Amino acid sequence: MLDSKWKPIILFQISKGANRFTKLLTVVEGINRQMLSKQLKSLEKLGILERSTFAEIPPRVEYTITPLGKSLLSVVQAMKRWGDKQTSITKVNIKVDSKADTQQTALFD
């Protein structure tokens, strides 16, 4: 069900309140309109999201998480926590590596 890199991100953002297409387009970094539309349609077809259309001008569409989608949120949040941890570890490793490079350069000058 979460077979693309975008679906967990989209689901997470909708759970945080970004439930309109334009808002999702701005908060999901790197996604284009076509891909966002495709992923939203897929999540809707899977029963993870529900799409509500409001008869307004201009038309307004909002996405909400279904009970099935809510059951996935703990998995998505665990993935986010893991990713945040890996990012912080990577940043520490980069700092350590850059210090080592600086020290080695000083030895050869």
Short mmCIF file of C-alpha atoms in Angstrom, two decimals:
data_model
loop_
_atom_site.label_atom_id
_atom_site.label_comp_id
_atom_site.label_asym_id
_atom_site.label_seq_id
_atom_site.Cartn_x
_atom_site.Cartn_y
_atom_site.Cartn_z
CA MET A 1 0.00 0.00 0.00
CA LEU A 2 2.89 2.36 0.71
CA ASP A 3 4.75 1.34 -2.41
CA SER A 4 6.26 4.71 -3.28
CA LYS A 5 8.44 7.21 -1.49
CA TRP A 6 5.64 9.78 -1.68
CA LYS A 7 2.76 7.94 -0.02
CA PRO A 8 4.10 7.92 3.56
CA ILE A 9 5.08 11.60 3.24
CA ILE A 10 1.66 12.55 1.88
CA LEU A 11 -0.11 10.57 4.59
CA PHE A 12 2.05 12.17 7.29
CA GLN A 13 1.39 15.68 5.95
CA ILE A 14 -2.36 15.12 5.75
CA SER A 15 -2.30 13.88 9.34
CA LYS A 16 -0.64 17.19 10.28
CA GLY A 17 -3.40 19.24 8.64
CA ALA A 18 -2.27 19.72 5.03
CA ASN A 19 -5.45 18.37 3.48
CA ARG A 20 -5.78 20.41 0.27
CA PHE A 21 -3.97 19.76 -3.00
CA THR A 22 -2.17 23.12 -3.18
CA LYS A 23 -1.04 22.92 0.44
CA LEU A 24 0.29 19.40 -0.12
CA LEU A 25 2.12 20.59 -3.21
CA THR A 26 3.97 23.17 -1.10
CA VAL A 27 4.78 20.97 1.92
CA VAL A 28 5.84 17.79 0.09
CA GLU A 29 9.26 18.84 -1.16
CA GLY A 30 10.26 17.66 -4.61
CA ILE A 31 6.87 16.40 -5.79
CA ASN A 32 5.23 17.76 -8.92
CA ARG A 33 1.51 18.23 -9.63
CA GLN A 34 1.19 15.12 -11.76
CA MET A 35 2.88 12.84 -9.23
CA LEU A 36 0.90 14.27 -6.31
CA SER A 37 -2.35 13.76 -8.21
CA LYS A 38 -1.37 10.18 -9.07
CA GLN A 39 -0.42 9.35 -5.47
CA LEU A 40 -3.59 10.91 -4.02
CA LYS A 41 -5.75 8.94 -6.46
CA SER A 42 -3.93 5.74 -5.53
CA LEU A 43 -4.33 6.37 -1.79
CA GLU A 44 -8.01 7.09 -2.35
CA LYS A 45 -8.46 3.91 -4.41
CA LEU A 46 -6.77 1.88 -1.66
CA GLY A 47 -9.20 3.31 0.90
CA ILE A 48 -6.47 5.12 2.86
CA LEU A 49 -7.75 8.60 2.00
CA GLU A 50 -11.18 10.01 1.35
CA ARG A 51 -11.68 12.85 -1.11
CA SER A 52 -14.42 15.41 -0.44
CA THR A 53 -15.45 17.89 -3.11
CA PHE A 54 -17.25 21.06 -2.09
CA ALA A 55 -19.61 22.83 -4.50
CA GLU A 56 -17.94 26.21 -4.36
CA ILE A 57 -16.38 28.53 -6.89
CA PRO A 58 -13.55 27.82 -7.28
CA PRO A 59 -14.16 24.14 -6.44
CA ARG A 60 -12.56 23.00 -3.21
CA VAL A 61 -11.28 19.48 -2.59
CA GLU A 62 -10.09 18.18 0.77
CA TYR A 63 -8.52 14.88 1.71
CA THR A 64 -9.09 13.11 5.02
CA ILE A 65 -7.59 9.96 6.43
CA THR A 66 -9.93 6.98 6.65
CA PRO A 67 -9.88 4.51 9.56
CA LEU A 68 -7.64 2.27 7.42
CA GLY A 69 -5.29 5.21 6.87
CA LYS A 70 -5.29 6.00 10.59
CA SER A 71 -4.18 2.43 11.26
CA LEU A 72 -1.13 3.13 9.06
CA LEU A 73 -0.16 6.34 10.87
CA SER A 74 1.80 4.54 13.60
CA VAL A 75 3.90 2.88 10.87
CA VAL A 76 4.44 6.20 9.06
CA GLN A 77 5.37 7.96 12.32
CA ALA A 78 7.82 5.16 13.16
CA MET A 79 9.39 5.60 9.70
CA LYS A 80 9.70 9.34 10.31
CA ARG A 81 11.34 8.82 13.72
CA TRP A 82 13.78 6.34 12.17
CA GLY A 83 14.56 8.76 9.32
CA ASP A 84 15.09 11.66 11.73
CA LYS A 85 17.48 9.51 13.79
CA GLN A 86 19.43 8.44 10.70
CA THR A 87 19.66 12.06 9.54
CA SER A 88 21.09 13.17 12.88
CA ILE A 89 23.58 10.28 12.88
CA THR A 90 24.65 11.16 9.34
CA LYS A 91 25.16 14.81 10.32
CA VAL A 92 27.36 13.75 13.25
CA ASN A 93 29.38 11.43 10.99
CA ILE A 94 29.87 14.20 8.42
CA LYS A 95 31.13 16.56 11.14
CA VAL A 96 33.53 13.92 12.44
CA ASP A 97 34.76 13.12 8.91
CA SER A 98 35.30 16.80 8.05
CA LYS A 99 37.30 17.30 11.25
CA ALA A 100 39.44 14.29 10.40
CA ASP A 101 40.02 15.64 6.87
CA THR A 102 41.05 19.02 8.28
CA GLN A 103 43.47 17.40 10.71
CA GLN A 104 45.02 15.27 7.98
CA THR A 105 45.41 18.24 5.67
CA ALA A 106 47.21 20.12 8.44
CA LEU A 107 49.67 17.24 8.82
CA PHE A 108 50.71 17.44 5.19
CA ASP A 109 51.08 21.25 4.99
#
